[in-house]
Amino acid sequence: IAGITQAPTSQILAAGRRMTLRCTQDMRHNAMYWYRQDLGLGLRLIHYSNTAGTTGKGEVPDGYSVSRANTDDFPLTLASAVPSQTSVYFCASSESAGEKGTDTQYFGPGTRLTVL
Amino acid sequence: GQNIDQPTEMTATEGAIVQINCTYQTSGFNGLFWYQQHAGEAPTFLSYNVLDGLEEKGRFSSFLSRSKGYSYLLLKELQMKDSASYLCAVSDSNYQLIWGAGTKLIIKP
């Protein structure tokens, strides 16, 4: 059982370049999330998706976009990377979200991104 | 605004007991989570409280008081492998998790 996988594990990127972080889950969870984690700060929600075909903005969505074409995949794209997007990015999933209650979120291993 | 407060760092001795506190102010409340995160790894789920009281799970227990906006995580019989950061998160009125910055727990022999 893989759970949630993320790729790449780490990446160094030049400012201005486009980058897509990949996230795949095999638990058939409806809800998926992208967070960034910075030293001294809590996890901050970038975007989320409550079900395939829908997405929503979190606390810090600027500079990022997502898509949810199917249940399993939830890629995060940085259209034009800036140094302030240097962070560790975690993808997470939960069985459901919102109206169905509060479900435990399970996290992927993370992507360490450095923008120079 | 929404706010989750927890101590930045704590130190404890192997075999001892430690209590990590979390206070919160959020728009709505749909439960409180504790996660463990070892350095360089992903957060992993420890506990969930939605009703007042103590939930015990092996060496770990979690307590919630909704009227006080307060929770704690109690770790007993500390082991070196318990050295990690412990993250408190509250599910708000929109069922989104608001996260504290985490408490780094250092275990000394």
CSV table of C-alpha atoms in Angstrom, one decimal:
chain,number,residue,atom,x,y,z
A,1,ILE,CA,0.0,0.0,0.0
A,2,ALA,CA,1.7,3.2,-1.2
A,3,GLY,CA,-0.7,5.8,0.4
A,4,ILE,CA,0.3,9.1,-1.0
A,5,THR,CA,3.3,9.7,-3.2
A,6,GLN,CA,4.9,13.0,-4.2
A,7,ALA,CA,7.4,13.8,-6.9
A,8,PRO,CA,10.0,15.1,-7.0
A,9,THR,CA,11.6,14.6,-3.6
A,10,SER,CA,13.5,17.8,-3.9
A,11,GLN,CA,14.2,20.3,-6.6
A,12,ILE,CA,16.3,23.4,-7.2
A,13,LEU,CA,14.6,25.8,-9.6
A,14,ALA,CA,15.6,29.1,-11.2
A,15,ALA,CA,13.3,32.0,-10.5
A,16,GLY,CA,10.8,32.6,-13.3
A,17,ARG,CA,10.7,28.9,-14.3
A,18,ARG,CA,7.5,26.9,-14.3
A,19,MET,CA,7.3,23.8,-12.1
A,20,THR,CA,4.6,21.1,-11.4
A,21,LEU,CA,4.7,19.1,-8.2
A,22,ARG,CA,3.0,15.8,-8.5
A,23,CYS,CA,0.8,14.1,-5.9
A,24,THR,CA,-0.9,10.7,-6.3
A,25,GLN,CA,-3.0,8.8,-3.7
A,26,ASP,CA,-4.3,5.2,-4.0
A,27,MET,CA,-6.7,5.3,-1.0
A,28,ARG,CA,-9.7,6.5,-3.1
A,29,HIS,CA,-10.0,9.5,-0.9
A,30,ASN,CA,-12.3,12.2,-2.1
A,31,ALA,CA,-10.5,15.2,-0.6
A,32,MET,CA,-6.9,16.4,-1.3
A,33,TYR,CA,-4.9,19.3,-0.1
A,34,TRP,CA,-1.6,21.1,-0.7
A,35,TYR,CA,0.3,22.8,2.1
A,36,ARG,CA,3.5,24.6,2.5
A,37,GLN,CA,5.6,24.3,5.6
A,38,ASP,CA,8.1,27.1,6.5
A,39,LEU,CA,10.4,27.2,9.6
A,40,GLY,CA,8.6,28.8,12.5
A,41,LEU,CA,5.2,28.7,10.8
A,42,GLY,CA,2.4,26.2,10.9
A,43,LEU,CA,1.4,24.3,7.8
A,44,ARG,CA,-0.5,26.7,5.5
A,45,LEU,CA,-3.1,25.6,3.1
A,46,ILE,CA,-2.5,26.6,-0.5
A,47,HIS,CA,-5.3,24.9,-2.4
A,48,TYR,CA,-7.7,22.0,-1.8
A,49,SER,CA,-10.1,19.8,-3.6
A,50,ASN,CA,-13.2,18.3,-1.9
A,51,THR,CA,-13.9,15.9,-4.8
A,52,ALA,CA,-12.7,15.2,-8.3
A,53,GLY,CA,-13.5,18.1,-10.6
A,54,THR,CA,-13.6,20.8,-7.9
A,55,THR,CA,-10.9,22.9,-6.4
A,56,GLY,CA,-10.8,25.8,-3.8
A,57,LYS,CA,-8.3,28.4,-2.6
A,58,GLY,CA,-6.7,28.1,0.8
A,59,GLU,CA,-4.9,30.6,2.9
A,60,VAL,CA,-1.9,31.3,0.6
A,61,PRO,CA,-3.0,30.5,-3.0
A,62,ASP,CA,-1.3,33.3,-4.9
A,63,GLY,CA,1.3,32.1,-7.4
A,64,TYR,CA,-0.1,28.5,-7.4
A,65,SER,CA,-2.7,26.6,-9.4
A,66,VAL,CA,-4.1,23.1,-9.1
A,67,SER,CA,-6.3,20.8,-11.1
A,68,ARG,CA,-8.2,17.6,-10.1
A,69,ALA,CA,-9.1,15.7,-13.2
A,70,ASN,CA,-9.5,12.4,-11.4
A,71,THR,CA,-9.7,11.1,-7.8
A,72,ASP,CA,-6.1,10.0,-7.6
A,73,ASP,CA,-4.0,12.9,-8.8
A,74,PHE,CA,-3.7,16.5,-7.6
A,75,PRO,CA,-0.8,18.4,-9.2
A,76,LEU,CA,0.4,21.8,-8.0
A,77,THR,CA,1.8,24.2,-10.5
A,78,LEU,CA,4.0,27.2,-9.9
A,79,ALA,CA,3.6,29.3,-13.1
A,80,SER,CA,6.6,31.5,-12.5
A,81,ALA,CA,8.6,30.6,-9.5
A,82,VAL,CA,9.9,33.2,-7.0
A,83,PRO,CA,12.4,32.9,-4.1
A,84,SER,CA,9.6,33.3,-1.5
A,85,GLN,CA,8.1,30.0,-2.8
A,86,THR,CA,11.1,28.2,-1.4
A,87,SER,CA,9.5,25.8,1.1
A,88,VAL,CA,8.6,22.2,1.8
A,89,TYR,CA,5.4,21.2,0.1
A,90,PHE,CA,3.1,18.5,1.5
A,91,CYS,CA,0.2,16.9,-0.2
A,92,ALA,CA,-2.5,15.3,1.9
A,93,SER,CA,-5.7,13.5,1.5
A,94,SER,CA,-8.8,12.6,3.6
A,95,GLU,CA,-11.7,10.3,3.0
A,96,SER,CA,-14.1,13.3,2.8
A,97,ALA,CA,-14.3,16.9,3.7
A,98,GLY,CA,-16.8,19.6,4.7
A,99,GLU,CA,-20.4,18.6,5.1
A,100,LYS,CA,-19.5,15.0,5.8
A,101,GLY,CA,-17.6,15.9,8.8
A,102,THR,CA,-14.0,16.2,9.9
A,103,ASP,CA,-11.8,13.4,8.6
A,104,THR,CA,-8.2,12.7,9.4
A,105,GLN,CA,-5.7,14.0,6.8
A,106,TYR,CA,-2.9,11.7,5.7
A,107,PHE,CA,0.3,13.2,4.3
A,108,GLY,CA,2.7,12.4,1.5
A,109,PRO,CA,6.5,12.5,2.1
A,110,GLY,CA,6.9,16.1,0.9
A,111,THR,CA,8.8,18.0,-1.8
A,112,ARG,CA,11.6,20.3,-0.8
A,113,LEU,CA,11.7,23.1,-3.3
A,114,THR,CA,14.4,25.8,-3.5
A,115,VAL,CA,13.9,28.8,-5.8
A,116,LEU,CA,17.1,30.7,-6.6
B,1,GLY,CA,-8.2,36.2,13.3
B,2,GLN,CA,-7.6,32.5,13.9
B,3,ASN,CA,-4.7,31.5,16.1
B,4,ILE,CA,-3.2,28.4,17.5
B,5,ASP,CA,-0.5,28.7,20.2
B,6,GLN,CA,1.9,26.0,21.4
B,7,PRO,CA,5.4,26.2,22.9
B,8,THR,CA,8.2,26.4,20.5
B,9,GLU,CA,10.4,23.8,22.2
B,10,MET,CA,10.4,21.5,25.2
B,11,THR,CA,13.0,19.2,26.7
B,12,ALA,CA,12.3,16.1,28.7
B,13,THR,CA,14.2,13.0,30.0
B,14,GLU,CA,13.9,9.5,28.7
B,15,GLY,CA,11.3,7.6,30.8
B,16,ALA,CA,9.6,10.7,32.1
B,17,ILE,CA,6.2,12.3,31.3
B,18,VAL,CA,5.7,15.5,29.3
B,19,GLN,CA,2.7,17.6,28.6
B,20,ILE,CA,2.5,19.7,25.5
B,21,ASN,CA,-0.2,22.5,25.6
B,22,CYS,CA,-2.2,24.0,22.8
B,23,THR,CA,-4.5,27.0,23.0
B,24,TYR,CA,-6.7,28.1,20.1
B,25,GLN,CA,-9.0,30.8,18.9
B,26,THR,CA,-10.8,29.9,15.8
B,27,SER,CA,-14.0,30.7,13.9
B,28,GLY,CA,-15.9,27.6,14.8
B,29,PHE,CA,-14.7,24.3,16.1
B,30,ASN,CA,-15.1,20.9,14.5
B,31,GLY,CA,-12.4,19.0,16.4
B,32,LEU,CA,-8.7,19.2,17.3
B,33,PHE,CA,-5.9,17.0,15.9
B,34,TRP,CA,-2.5,16.2,17.2
B,35,TYR,CA,0.2,15.1,14.7
B,36,GLN,CA,3.8,13.9,15.2
B,37,GLN,CA,6.5,15.0,12.7
B,38,HIS,CA,10.0,13.7,12.8
B,39,ALA,CA,12.6,15.9,11.2
B,40,GLY,CA,12.6,15.7,7.5
B,41,GLU,CA,9.4,13.6,7.4
B,42,ALA,CA,5.7,14.0,6.9
B,43,PRO,CA,3.3,14.7,9.8
B,44,THR,CA,1.6,11.5,11.0
B,45,PHE,CA,-1.8,11.4,12.8
B,46,LEU,CA,-1.8,10.8,16.6
B,47,SER,CA,-5.2,11.8,18.0
B,48,TYR,CA,-8.5,13.6,17.4
B,49,ASN,CA,-10.7,15.2,20.0
B,50,VAL,CA,-14.1,16.7,19.4
B,51,LEU,CA,-15.7,16.3,22.8
B,52,ASP,CA,-14.4,17.5,26.2
B,53,GLY,CA,-12.3,15.1,28.1
B,54,LEU,CA,-9.3,12.7,27.9
B,55,GLU,CA,-8.6,10.2,25.1
B,56,GLU,CA,-6.0,7.6,25.9
B,57,LYS,CA,-4.1,5.7,23.3
B,58,GLY,CA,-1.2,3.7,24.7
B,59,ARG,CA,1.6,6.0,25.9
B,60,PHE,CA,-0.1,9.0,24.4
B,61,SER,CA,-3.2,10.8,25.7
B,62,SER,CA,-5.0,13.9,24.5
B,63,PHE,CA,-7.2,16.2,26.5
B,64,LEU,CA,-9.7,18.8,25.3
B,65,SER,CA,-11.6,21.7,27.0
B,66,ARG,CA,-13.8,23.5,24.4
B,67,SER,CA,-14.9,26.1,26.9
B,68,LYS,CA,-11.3,27.1,27.6
B,69,GLY,CA,-10.0,26.7,24.0
B,70,TYR,CA,-7.4,24.4,25.3
B,71,SER,CA,-5.9,21.0,24.6
B,72,TYR,CA,-2.8,19.1,25.8
B,73,LEU,CA,-0.9,16.0,24.5
B,74,LEU,CA,0.5,13.8,27.3
B,75,LEU,CA,3.4,11.5,26.5
B,76,LYS,CA,4.3,8.9,29.1
B,77,GLU,CA,7.4,6.7,29.5
B,78,LEU,CA,9.3,8.8,27.0
B,79,GLN,CA,11.5,7.1,24.5
B,80,MET,CA,14.3,8.6,22.4
B,81,LYS,CA,12.2,7.9,19.3
B,82,ASP,CA,9.6,10.4,20.7
B,83,SER,CA,12.0,13.2,19.8
B,84,ALA,CA,10.0,15.0,17.2
B,85,SER,CA,7.8,18.1,16.6
B,86,TYR,CA,4.2,17.8,17.7
B,87,LEU,CA,1.6,19.8,15.7
B,88,CYS,CA,-1.8,20.9,17.0
B,89,ALA,CA,-4.5,21.7,14.4
B,90,VAL,CA,-8.1,22.8,14.8
B,91,SER,CA,-10.9,22.1,12.2
B,92,ASP,CA,-12.7,25.4,11.8
B,93,SER,CA,-16.3,26.2,10.8
B,94,ASN,CA,-15.4,25.4,7.1
B,95,TYR,CA,-13.8,22.1,8.1
B,96,GLN,CA,-10.4,23.5,7.2
B,97,LEU,CA,-7.4,22.7,9.5
B,98,ILE,CA,-5.7,25.7,11.2
B,99,TRP,CA,-2.2,24.6,12.3
B,100,GLY,CA,0.0,25.7,15.1
B,101,ALA,CA,3.7,26.1,14.4
B,102,GLY,CA,4.5,23.0,16.3
B,103,THR,CA,6.4,22.1,19.5
B,104,LYS,CA,9.9,20.6,19.1
B,105,LEU,CA,10.3,17.9,21.8
B,106,ILE,CA,13.9,17.0,22.7
B,107,ILE,CA,14.4,13.8,24.7
B,108,LYS,CA,17.6,13.5,26.7
B,109,PRO,CA,19.0,10.2,28.1
